[in-house]
XYZ file of N, CA and C in Angstrom:
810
model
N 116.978 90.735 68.624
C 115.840 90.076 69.264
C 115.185 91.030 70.259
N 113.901 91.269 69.903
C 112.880 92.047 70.820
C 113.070 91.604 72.566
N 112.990 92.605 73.365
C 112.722 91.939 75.211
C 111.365 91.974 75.153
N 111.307 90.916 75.821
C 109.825 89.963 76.234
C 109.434 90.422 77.208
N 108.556 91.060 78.175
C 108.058 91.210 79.341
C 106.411 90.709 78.982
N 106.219 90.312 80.607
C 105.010 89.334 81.163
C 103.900 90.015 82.077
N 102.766 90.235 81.882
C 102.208 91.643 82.678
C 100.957 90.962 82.801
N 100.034 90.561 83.856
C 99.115 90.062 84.560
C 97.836 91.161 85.168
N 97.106 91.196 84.454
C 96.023 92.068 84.510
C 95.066 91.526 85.293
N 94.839 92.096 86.845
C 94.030 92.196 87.621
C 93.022 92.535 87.638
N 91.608 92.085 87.835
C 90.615 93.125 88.244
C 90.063 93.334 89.222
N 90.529 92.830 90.094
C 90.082 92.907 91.044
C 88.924 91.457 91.781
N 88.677 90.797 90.905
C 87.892 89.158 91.047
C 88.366 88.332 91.352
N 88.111 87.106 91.276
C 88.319 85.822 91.919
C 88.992 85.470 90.995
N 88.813 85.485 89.439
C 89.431 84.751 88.357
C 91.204 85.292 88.256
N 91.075 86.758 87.732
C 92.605 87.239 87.711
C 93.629 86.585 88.992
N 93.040 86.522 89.807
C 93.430 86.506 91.067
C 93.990 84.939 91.424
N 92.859 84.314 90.782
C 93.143 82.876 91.370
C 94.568 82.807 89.768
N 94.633 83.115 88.655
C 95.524 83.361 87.523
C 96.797 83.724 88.037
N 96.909 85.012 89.293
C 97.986 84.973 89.659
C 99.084 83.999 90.728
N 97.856 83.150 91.562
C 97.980 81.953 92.211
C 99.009 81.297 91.241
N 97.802 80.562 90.171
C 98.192 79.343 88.800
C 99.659 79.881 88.449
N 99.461 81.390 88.060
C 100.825 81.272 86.722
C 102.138 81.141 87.983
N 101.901 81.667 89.686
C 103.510 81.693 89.844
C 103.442 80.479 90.365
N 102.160 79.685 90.553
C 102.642 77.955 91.038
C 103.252 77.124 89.690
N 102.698 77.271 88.368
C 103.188 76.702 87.774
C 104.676 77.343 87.033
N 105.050 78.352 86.652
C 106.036 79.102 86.322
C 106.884 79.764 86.871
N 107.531 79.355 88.339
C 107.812 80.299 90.009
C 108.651 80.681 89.023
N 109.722 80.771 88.149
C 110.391 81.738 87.765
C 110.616 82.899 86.396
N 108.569 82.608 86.083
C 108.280 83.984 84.887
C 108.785 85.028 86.063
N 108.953 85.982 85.336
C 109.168 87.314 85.839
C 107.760 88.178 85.537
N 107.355 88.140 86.659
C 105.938 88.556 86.173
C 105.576 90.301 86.323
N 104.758 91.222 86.225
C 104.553 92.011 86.461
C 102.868 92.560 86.399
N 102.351 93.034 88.119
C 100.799 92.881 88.233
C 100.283 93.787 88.289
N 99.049 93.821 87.225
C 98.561 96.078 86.760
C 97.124 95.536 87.178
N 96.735 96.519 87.728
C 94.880 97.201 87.975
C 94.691 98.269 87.221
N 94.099 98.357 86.229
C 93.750 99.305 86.282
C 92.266 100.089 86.478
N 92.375 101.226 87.261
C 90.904 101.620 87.902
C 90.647 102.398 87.325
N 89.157 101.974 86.908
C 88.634 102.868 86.502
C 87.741 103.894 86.761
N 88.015 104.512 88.516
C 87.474 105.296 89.394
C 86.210 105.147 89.824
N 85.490 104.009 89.464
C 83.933 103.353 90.060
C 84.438 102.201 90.335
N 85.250 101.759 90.992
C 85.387 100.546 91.396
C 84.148 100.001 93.071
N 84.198 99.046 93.589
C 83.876 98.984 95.023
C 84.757 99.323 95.471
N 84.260 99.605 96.502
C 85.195 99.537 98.156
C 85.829 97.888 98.208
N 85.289 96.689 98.388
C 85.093 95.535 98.184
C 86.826 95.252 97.505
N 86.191 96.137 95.634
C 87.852 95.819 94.971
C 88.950 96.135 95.341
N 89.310 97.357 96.306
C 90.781 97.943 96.665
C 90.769 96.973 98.039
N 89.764 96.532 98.647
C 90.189 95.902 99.760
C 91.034 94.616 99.724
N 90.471 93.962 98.669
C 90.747 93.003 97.796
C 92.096 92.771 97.571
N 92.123 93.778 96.541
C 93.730 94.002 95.867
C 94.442 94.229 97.043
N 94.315 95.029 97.852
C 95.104 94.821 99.106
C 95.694 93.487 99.706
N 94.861 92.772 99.478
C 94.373 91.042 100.064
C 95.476 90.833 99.425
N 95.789 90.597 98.037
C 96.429 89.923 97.062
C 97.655 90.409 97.103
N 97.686 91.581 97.625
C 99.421 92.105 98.077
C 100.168 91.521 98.898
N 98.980 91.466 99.683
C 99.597 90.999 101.450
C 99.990 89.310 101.190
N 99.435 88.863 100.845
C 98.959 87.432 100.605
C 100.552 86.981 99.707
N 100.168 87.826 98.846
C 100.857 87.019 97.095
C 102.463 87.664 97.681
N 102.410 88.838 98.161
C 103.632 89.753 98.620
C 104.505 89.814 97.414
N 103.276 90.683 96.568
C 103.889 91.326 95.074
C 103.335 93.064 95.235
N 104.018 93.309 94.188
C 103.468 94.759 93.820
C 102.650 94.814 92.604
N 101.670 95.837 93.115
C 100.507 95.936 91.721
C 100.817 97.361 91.153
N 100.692 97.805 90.040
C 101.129 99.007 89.468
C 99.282 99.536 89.357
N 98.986 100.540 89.760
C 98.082 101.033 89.426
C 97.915 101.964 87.894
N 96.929 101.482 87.246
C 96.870 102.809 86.101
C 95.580 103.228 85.858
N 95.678 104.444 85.330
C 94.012 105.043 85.352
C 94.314 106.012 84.448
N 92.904 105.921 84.078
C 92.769 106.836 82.493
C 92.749 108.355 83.012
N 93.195 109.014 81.535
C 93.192 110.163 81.332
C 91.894 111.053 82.069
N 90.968 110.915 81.721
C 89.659 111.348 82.189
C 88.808 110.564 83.129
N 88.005 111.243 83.621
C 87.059 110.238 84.906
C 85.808 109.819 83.982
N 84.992 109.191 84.295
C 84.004 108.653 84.450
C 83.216 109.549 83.694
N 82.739 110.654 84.614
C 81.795 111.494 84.133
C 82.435 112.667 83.312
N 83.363 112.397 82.962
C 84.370 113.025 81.535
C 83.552 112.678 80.506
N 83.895 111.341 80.416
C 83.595 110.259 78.941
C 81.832 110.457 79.015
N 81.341 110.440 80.139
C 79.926 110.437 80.208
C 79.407 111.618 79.313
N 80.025 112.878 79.692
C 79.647 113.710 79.358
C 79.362 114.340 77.571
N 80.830 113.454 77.268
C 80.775 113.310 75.872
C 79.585 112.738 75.010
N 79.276 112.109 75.749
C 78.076 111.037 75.074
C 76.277 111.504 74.677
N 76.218 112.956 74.769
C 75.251 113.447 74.580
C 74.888 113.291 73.840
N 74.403 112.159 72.803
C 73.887 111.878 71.158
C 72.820 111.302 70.959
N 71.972 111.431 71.910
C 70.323 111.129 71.775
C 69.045 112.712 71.671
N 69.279 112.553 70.266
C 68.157 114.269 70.304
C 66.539 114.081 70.173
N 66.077 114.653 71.214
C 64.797 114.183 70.975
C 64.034 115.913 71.204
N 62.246 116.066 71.245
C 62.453 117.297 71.243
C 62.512 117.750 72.870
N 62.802 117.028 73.627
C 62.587 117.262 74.695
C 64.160 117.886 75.458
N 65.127 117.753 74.300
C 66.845 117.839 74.488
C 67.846 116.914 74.542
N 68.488 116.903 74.343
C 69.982 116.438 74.108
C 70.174 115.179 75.125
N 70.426 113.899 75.363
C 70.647 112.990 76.788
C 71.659 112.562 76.563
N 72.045 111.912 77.359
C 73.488 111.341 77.339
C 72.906 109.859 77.690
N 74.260 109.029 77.004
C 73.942 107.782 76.229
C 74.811 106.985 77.384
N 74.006 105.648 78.037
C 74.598 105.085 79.090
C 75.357 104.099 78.195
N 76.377 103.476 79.049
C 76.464 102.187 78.489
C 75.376 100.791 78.197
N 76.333 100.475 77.653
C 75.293 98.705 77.739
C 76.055 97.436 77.475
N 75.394 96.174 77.875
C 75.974 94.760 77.212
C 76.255 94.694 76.013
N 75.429 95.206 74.945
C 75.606 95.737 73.594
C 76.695 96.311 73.170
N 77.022 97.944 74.091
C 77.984 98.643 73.663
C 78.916 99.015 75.177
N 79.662 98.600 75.306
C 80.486 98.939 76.527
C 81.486 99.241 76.173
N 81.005 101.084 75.716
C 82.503 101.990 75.615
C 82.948 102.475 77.197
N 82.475 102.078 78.011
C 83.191 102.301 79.363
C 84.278 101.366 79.508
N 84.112 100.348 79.155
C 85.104 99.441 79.733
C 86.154 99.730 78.398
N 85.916 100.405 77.349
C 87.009 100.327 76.089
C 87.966 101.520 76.895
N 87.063 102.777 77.229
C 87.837 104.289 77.589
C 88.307 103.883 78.878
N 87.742 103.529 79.749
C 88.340 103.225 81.507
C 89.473 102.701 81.312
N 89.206 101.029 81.264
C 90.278 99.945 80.849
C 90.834 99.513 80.027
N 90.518 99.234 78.435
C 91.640 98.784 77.886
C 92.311 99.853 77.322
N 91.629 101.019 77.000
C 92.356 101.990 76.462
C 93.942 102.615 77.555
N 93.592 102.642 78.687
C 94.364 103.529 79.650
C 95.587 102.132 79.738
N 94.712 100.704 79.728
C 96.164 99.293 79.912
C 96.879 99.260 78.819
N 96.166 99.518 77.576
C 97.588 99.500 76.173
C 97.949 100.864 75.985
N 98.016 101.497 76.766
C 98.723 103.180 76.538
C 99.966 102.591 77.447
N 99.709 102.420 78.682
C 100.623 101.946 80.029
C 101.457 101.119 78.893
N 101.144 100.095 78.556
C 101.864 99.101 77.873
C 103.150 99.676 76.730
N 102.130 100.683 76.014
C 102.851 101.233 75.072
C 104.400 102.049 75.200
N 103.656 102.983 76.476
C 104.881 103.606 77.139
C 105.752 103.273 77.732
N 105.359 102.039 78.420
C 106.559 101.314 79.551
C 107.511 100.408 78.571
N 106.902 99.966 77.735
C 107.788 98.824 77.146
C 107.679 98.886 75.608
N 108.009 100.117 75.005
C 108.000 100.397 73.969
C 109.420 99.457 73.339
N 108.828 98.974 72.145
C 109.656 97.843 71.183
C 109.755 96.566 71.886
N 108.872 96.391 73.066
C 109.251 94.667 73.512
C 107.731 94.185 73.218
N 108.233 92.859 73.314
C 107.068 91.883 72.898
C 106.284 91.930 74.162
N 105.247 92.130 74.395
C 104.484 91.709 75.979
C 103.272 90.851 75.726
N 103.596 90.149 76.629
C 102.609 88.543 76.993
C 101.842 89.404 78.172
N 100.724 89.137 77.556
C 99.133 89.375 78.903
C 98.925 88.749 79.105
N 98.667 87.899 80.237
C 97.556 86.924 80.784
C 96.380 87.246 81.447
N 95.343 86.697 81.061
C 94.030 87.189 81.233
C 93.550 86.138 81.573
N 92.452 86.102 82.898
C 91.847 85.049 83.911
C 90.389 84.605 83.366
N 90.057 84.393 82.267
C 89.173 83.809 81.838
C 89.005 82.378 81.662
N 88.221 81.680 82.119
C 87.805 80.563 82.900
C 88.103 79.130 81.022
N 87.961 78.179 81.632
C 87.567 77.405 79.709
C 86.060 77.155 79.681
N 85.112 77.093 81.316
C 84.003 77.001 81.247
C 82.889 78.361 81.302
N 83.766 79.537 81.051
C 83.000 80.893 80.669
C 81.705 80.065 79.432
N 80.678 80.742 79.318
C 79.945 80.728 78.805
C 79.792 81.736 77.340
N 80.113 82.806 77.813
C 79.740 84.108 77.346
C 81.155 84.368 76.744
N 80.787 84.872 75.593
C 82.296 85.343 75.006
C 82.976 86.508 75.543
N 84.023 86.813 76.032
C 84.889 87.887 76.904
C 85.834 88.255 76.607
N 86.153 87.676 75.738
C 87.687 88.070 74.788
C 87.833 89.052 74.258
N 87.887 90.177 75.375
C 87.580 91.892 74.826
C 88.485 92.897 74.390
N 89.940 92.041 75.208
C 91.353 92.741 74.884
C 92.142 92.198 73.642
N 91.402 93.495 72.166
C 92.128 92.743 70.635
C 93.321 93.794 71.040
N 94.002 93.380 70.925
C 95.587 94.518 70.613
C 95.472 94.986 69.154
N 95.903 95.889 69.802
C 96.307 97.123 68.398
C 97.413 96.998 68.320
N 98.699 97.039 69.155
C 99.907 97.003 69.377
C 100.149 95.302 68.922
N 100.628 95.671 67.374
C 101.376 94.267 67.482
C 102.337 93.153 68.195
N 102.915 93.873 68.974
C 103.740 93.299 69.872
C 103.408 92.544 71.386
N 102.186 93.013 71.462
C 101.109 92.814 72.594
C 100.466 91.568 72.048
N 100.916 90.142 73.123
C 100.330 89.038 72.947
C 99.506 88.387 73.873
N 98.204 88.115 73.833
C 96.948 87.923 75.081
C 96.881 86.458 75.130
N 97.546 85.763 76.041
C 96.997 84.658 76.769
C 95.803 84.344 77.737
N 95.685 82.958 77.113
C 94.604 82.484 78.249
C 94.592 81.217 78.536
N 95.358 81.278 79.648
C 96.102 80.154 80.410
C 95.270 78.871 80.917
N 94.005 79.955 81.747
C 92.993 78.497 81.836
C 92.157 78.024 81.051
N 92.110 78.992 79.820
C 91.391 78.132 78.840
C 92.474 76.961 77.843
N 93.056 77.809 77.929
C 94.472 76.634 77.171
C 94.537 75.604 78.083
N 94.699 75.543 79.205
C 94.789 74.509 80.012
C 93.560 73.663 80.767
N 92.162 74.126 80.540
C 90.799 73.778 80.449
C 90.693 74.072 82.356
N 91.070 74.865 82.617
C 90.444 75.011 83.851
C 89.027 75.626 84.170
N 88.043 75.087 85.128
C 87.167 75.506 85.171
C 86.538 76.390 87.111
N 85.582 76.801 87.145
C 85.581 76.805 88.405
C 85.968 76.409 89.509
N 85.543 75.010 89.681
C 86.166 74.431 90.839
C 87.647 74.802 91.027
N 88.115 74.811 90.064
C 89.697 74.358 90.045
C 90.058 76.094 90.528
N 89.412 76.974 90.456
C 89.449 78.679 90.439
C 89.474 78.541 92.393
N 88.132 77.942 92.587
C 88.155 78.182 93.579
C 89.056 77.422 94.693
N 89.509 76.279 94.402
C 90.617 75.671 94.612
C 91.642 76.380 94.865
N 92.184 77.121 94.059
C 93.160 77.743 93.796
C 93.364 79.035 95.210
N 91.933 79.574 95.120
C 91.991 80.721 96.239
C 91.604 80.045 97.276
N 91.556 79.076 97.448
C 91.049 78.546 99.028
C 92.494 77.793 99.589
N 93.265 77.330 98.393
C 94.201 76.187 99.060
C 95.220 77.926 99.160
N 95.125 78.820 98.455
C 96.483 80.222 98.761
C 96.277 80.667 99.976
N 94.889 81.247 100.480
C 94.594 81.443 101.441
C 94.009 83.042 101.548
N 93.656 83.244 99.957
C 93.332 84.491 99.109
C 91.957 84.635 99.269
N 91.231 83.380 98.997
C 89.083 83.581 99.033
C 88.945 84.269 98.481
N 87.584 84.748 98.432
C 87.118 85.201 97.645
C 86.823 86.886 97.891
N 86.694 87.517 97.243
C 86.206 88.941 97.439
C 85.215 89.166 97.949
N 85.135 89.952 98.797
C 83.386 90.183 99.779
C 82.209 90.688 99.170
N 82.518 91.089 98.024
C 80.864 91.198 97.043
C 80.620 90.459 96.778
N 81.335 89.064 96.820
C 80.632 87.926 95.990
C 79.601 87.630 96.994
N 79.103 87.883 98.012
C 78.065 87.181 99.256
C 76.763 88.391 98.452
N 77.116 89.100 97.734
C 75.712 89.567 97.092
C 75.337 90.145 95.332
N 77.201 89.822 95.007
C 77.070 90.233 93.626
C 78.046 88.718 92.719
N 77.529 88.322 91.289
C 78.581 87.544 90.731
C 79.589 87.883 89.883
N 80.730 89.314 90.320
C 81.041 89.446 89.012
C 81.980 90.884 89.652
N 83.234 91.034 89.373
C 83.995 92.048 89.761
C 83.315 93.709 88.823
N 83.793 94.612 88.589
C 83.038 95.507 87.884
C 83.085 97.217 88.340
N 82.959 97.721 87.930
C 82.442 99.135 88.142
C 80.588 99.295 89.194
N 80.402 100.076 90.175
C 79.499 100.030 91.064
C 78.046 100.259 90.249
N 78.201 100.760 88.860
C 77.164 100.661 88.416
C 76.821 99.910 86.662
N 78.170 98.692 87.124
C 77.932 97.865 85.939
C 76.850 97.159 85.207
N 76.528 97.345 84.011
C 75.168 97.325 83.774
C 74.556 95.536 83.033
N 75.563 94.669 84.062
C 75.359 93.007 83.845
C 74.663 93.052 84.950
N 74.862 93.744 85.915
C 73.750 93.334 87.343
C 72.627 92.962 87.017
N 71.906 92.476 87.258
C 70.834 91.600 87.772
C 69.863 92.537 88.620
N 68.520 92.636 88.815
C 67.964 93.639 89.780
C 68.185 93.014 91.619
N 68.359 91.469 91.502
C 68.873 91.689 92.835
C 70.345 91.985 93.326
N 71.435 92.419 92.492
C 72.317 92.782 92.332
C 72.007 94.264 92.538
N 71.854 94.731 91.951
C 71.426 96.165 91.842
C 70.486 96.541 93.518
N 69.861 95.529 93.957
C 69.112 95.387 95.331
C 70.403 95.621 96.338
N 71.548 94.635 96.058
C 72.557 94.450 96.768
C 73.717 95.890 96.990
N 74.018 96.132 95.772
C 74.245 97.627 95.958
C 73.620 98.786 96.643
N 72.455 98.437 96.929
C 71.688 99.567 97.657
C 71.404 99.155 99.160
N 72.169 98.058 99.427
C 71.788 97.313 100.601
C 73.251 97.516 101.493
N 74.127 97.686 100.688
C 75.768 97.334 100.746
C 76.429 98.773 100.676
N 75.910 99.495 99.693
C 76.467 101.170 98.974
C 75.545 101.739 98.829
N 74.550 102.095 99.794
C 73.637 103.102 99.287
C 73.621 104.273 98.700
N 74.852 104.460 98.622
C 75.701 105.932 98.240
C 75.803 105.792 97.011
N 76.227 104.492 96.458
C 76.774 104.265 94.930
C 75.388 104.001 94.249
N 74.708 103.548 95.115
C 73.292 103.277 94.316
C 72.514 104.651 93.720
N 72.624 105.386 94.660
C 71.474 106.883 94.297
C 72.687 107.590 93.562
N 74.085 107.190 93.670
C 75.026 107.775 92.462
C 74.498 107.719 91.057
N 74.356 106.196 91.150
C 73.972 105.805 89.657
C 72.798 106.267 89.451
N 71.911 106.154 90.089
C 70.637 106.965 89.864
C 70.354 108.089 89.161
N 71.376 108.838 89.501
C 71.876 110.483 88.588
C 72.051 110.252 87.184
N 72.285 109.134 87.193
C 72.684 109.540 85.545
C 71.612 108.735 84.714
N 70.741 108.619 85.380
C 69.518 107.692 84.422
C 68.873 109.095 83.794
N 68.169 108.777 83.010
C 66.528 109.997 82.512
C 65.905 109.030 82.173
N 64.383 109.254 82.725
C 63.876 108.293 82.739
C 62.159 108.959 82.608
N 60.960 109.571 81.394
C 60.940 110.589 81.267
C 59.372 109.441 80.591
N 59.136 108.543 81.485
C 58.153 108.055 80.684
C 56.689 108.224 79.736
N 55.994 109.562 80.277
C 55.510 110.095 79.791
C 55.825 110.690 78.526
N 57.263 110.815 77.984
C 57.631 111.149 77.041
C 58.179 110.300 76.269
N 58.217 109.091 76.613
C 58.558 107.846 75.812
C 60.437 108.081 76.073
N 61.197 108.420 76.753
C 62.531 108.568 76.868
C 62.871 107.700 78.284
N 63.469 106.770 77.889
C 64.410 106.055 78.860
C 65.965 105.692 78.188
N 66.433 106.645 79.476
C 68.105 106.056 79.213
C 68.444 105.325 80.606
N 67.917 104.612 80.827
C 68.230 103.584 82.433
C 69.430 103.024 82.467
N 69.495 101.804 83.391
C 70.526 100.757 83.728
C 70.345 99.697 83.114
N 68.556 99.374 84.014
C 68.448 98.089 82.972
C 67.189 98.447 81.728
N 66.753 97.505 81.096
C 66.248 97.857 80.493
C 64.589 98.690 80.487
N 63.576 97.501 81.705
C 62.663 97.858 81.625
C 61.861 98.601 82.832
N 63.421 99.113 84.090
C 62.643 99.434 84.915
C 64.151 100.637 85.883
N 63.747 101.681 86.126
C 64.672 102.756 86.655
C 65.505 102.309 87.893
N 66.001 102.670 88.393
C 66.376 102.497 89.997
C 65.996 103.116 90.791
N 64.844 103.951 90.274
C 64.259 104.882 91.771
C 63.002 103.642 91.412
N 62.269 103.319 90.289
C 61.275 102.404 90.424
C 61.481 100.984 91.245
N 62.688 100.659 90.647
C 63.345 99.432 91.793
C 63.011 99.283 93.059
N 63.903 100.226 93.649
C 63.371 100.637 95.098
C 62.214 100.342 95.485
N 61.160 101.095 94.894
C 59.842 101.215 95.282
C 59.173 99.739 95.074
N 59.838 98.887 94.138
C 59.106 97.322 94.154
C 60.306 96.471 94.542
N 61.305 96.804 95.445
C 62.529 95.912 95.915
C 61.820 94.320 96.910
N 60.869 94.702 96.868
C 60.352 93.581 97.887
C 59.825 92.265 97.097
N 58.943 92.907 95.743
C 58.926 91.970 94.678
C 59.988 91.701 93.699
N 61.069 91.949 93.597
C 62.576 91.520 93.029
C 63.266 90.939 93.815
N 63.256 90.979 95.350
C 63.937 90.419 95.937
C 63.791 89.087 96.392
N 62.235 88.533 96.200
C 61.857 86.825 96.898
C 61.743 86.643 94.964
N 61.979 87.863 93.906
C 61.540 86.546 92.513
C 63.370 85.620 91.938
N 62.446 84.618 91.658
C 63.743 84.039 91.371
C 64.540 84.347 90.101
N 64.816 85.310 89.420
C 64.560 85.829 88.412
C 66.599 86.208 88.653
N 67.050 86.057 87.692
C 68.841 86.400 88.036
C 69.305 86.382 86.873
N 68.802 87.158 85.753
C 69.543 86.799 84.661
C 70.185 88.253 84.245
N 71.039 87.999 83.132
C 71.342 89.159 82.632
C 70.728 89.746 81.707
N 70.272 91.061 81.827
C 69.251 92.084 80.888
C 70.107 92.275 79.792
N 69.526 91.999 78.815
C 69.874 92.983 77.335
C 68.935 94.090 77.308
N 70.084 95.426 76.768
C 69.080 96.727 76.658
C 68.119 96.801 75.119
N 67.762 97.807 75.084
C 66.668 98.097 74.074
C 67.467 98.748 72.885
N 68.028 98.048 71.752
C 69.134 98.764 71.216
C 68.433 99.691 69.890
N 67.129 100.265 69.632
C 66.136 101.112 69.329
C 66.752 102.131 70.118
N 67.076 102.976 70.933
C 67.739 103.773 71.436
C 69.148 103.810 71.350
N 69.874 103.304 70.944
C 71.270 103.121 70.730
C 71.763 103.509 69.829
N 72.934 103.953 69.382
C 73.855 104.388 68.275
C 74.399 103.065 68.437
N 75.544 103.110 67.094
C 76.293 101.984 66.680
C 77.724 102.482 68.069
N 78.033 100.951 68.241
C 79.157 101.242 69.032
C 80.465 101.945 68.366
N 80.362 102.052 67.396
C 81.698 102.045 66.494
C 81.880 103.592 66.507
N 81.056 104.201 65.746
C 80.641 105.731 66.117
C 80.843 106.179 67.224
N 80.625 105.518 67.835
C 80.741 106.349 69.122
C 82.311 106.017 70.041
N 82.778 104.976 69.855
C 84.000 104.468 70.301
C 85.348 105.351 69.710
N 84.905 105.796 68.294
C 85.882 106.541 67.584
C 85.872 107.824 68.143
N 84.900 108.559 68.371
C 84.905 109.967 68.896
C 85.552 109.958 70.366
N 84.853 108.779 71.062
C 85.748 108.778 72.515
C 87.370 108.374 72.208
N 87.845 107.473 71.454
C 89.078 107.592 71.036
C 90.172 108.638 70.703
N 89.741 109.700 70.345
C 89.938 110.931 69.165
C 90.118 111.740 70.721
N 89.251 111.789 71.781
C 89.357 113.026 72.865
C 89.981 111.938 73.796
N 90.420 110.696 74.116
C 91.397 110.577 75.143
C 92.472 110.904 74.592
């Protein structure tokens, strides 16, 4: 008979978090074990956080982090030829090989190595009243089994926030200007999100800025969001900031490669 181990994937949000509340109120004697893994653009906000949840929960979190940084994988991605040269290909809602190379790739390597031949149970903090499909961690590793505790058990918000208010955990301090844990230049923001980062991290904001091209005269945009830069932002932050406007952008996938293509080559060099 295979050993079973139980491993609770953090991200640093309200949901994982309030998950680690749920599973040790209802299960005080799983043997649990609690991973972050960073993917070196986190906030300031998230390590403060996870700190929170140490002190609080008075567990240990295992940190893991991928092979390469950020602007490793970025760099790879040069596959837009136009005659103007070579660009490098951002992420998107469409294709989010950041979150495949950052996070799940670097959490089922960890997995692989630590507990090679046991069965491992994930639990993952996804809500039953999510909207949006999120079910992003397929295992490759047969032995790797992904729960989802509050959807099995129909928990919804309230009951989330319940959870971190009656522990004494709350909420993470980006939530007073962002909805959504993430990398500093995650590309679900919202432009007053993206306002908020530059209000909060002005540092992380003109970070991300670097890696746009944005070349309109030449018909070349590789942005954040779809129809407008972050140096243009700026310059109309006053009209984004009173519109009531909060949704999430889909990019222009006319500029895009297939995710698949491109997921395999980043696969092949971690």
């Amino acid at each position: 008979m295979k050993q079973e181990r139980h491993i609770l994937a953090l991200s640093g949000g309200k949901d994982s978090a309030a998950l680690a509340v749920y599973l040790r109120e209802k299960y005080p004697h799983l043997d649990l074990e609690y991973v972050f893994t960073d993917s070196g653009c986190e906030l300031p906000e998230t390590y403060e956080y996870l700190d929170r949840i140490r002190a609080v929960l008075n567990i240990d979190i295992t940190v893991v982090k991928p092979e390469k940084g950020w602007d490793d994988y970025w760099a790879l991605t040069k596959v837009k030829k136009t005659p103007y040269g070579t660009f490098t290909y951002l992420p998107s809602p469409k294709n989010r090989w950041c979150t495949e190379v950052l996070k799940l790739i670097p959490y089922e390597k960890w997995i692989n190595e630590r507990f090679p031949g046991c069965i491992v149970h994930s639990y993952v903090g996804l809500r039953a009243d999510e909207a949006r499909e999120r079910k992003g961690l397929i295992a490759r590793n047969p032995y790797l089994k992904v729960h989802f505790p509050f959807i099995e058990d129909g928990l919804v918000y309230k009951d989330i926030r319940d959870l971190l208010v009656g522990s004494g955990l709350g909420f993470p301090a980006y939530y007073s200007w962002r909805k959504r844990s993430g990398c500093y230049f995650c590309f679900y923001q919202t432009k007053k999100e993206w306002l908020g980062l530059y209000e909060h991290h002005p540092s992380l904001y003109y970070k991300a800025m670097k890696y746009e091209t944005y070349l309109p005269e030449k018909g070349i945009r590789f942005t954040w969001c779809q129809d407008i830069s972050l140096g243009e932002l700026l310059n109309k932050k006053e009209q984004f900031q009173h519109s009531g406007k909060n949704g999430v952008e889909n990019r222009d996938l006319k500029t895009e490669y297939t995710t698949c293509k491109l997921l395999k080559t980043l696969r092949f060099l971690t």
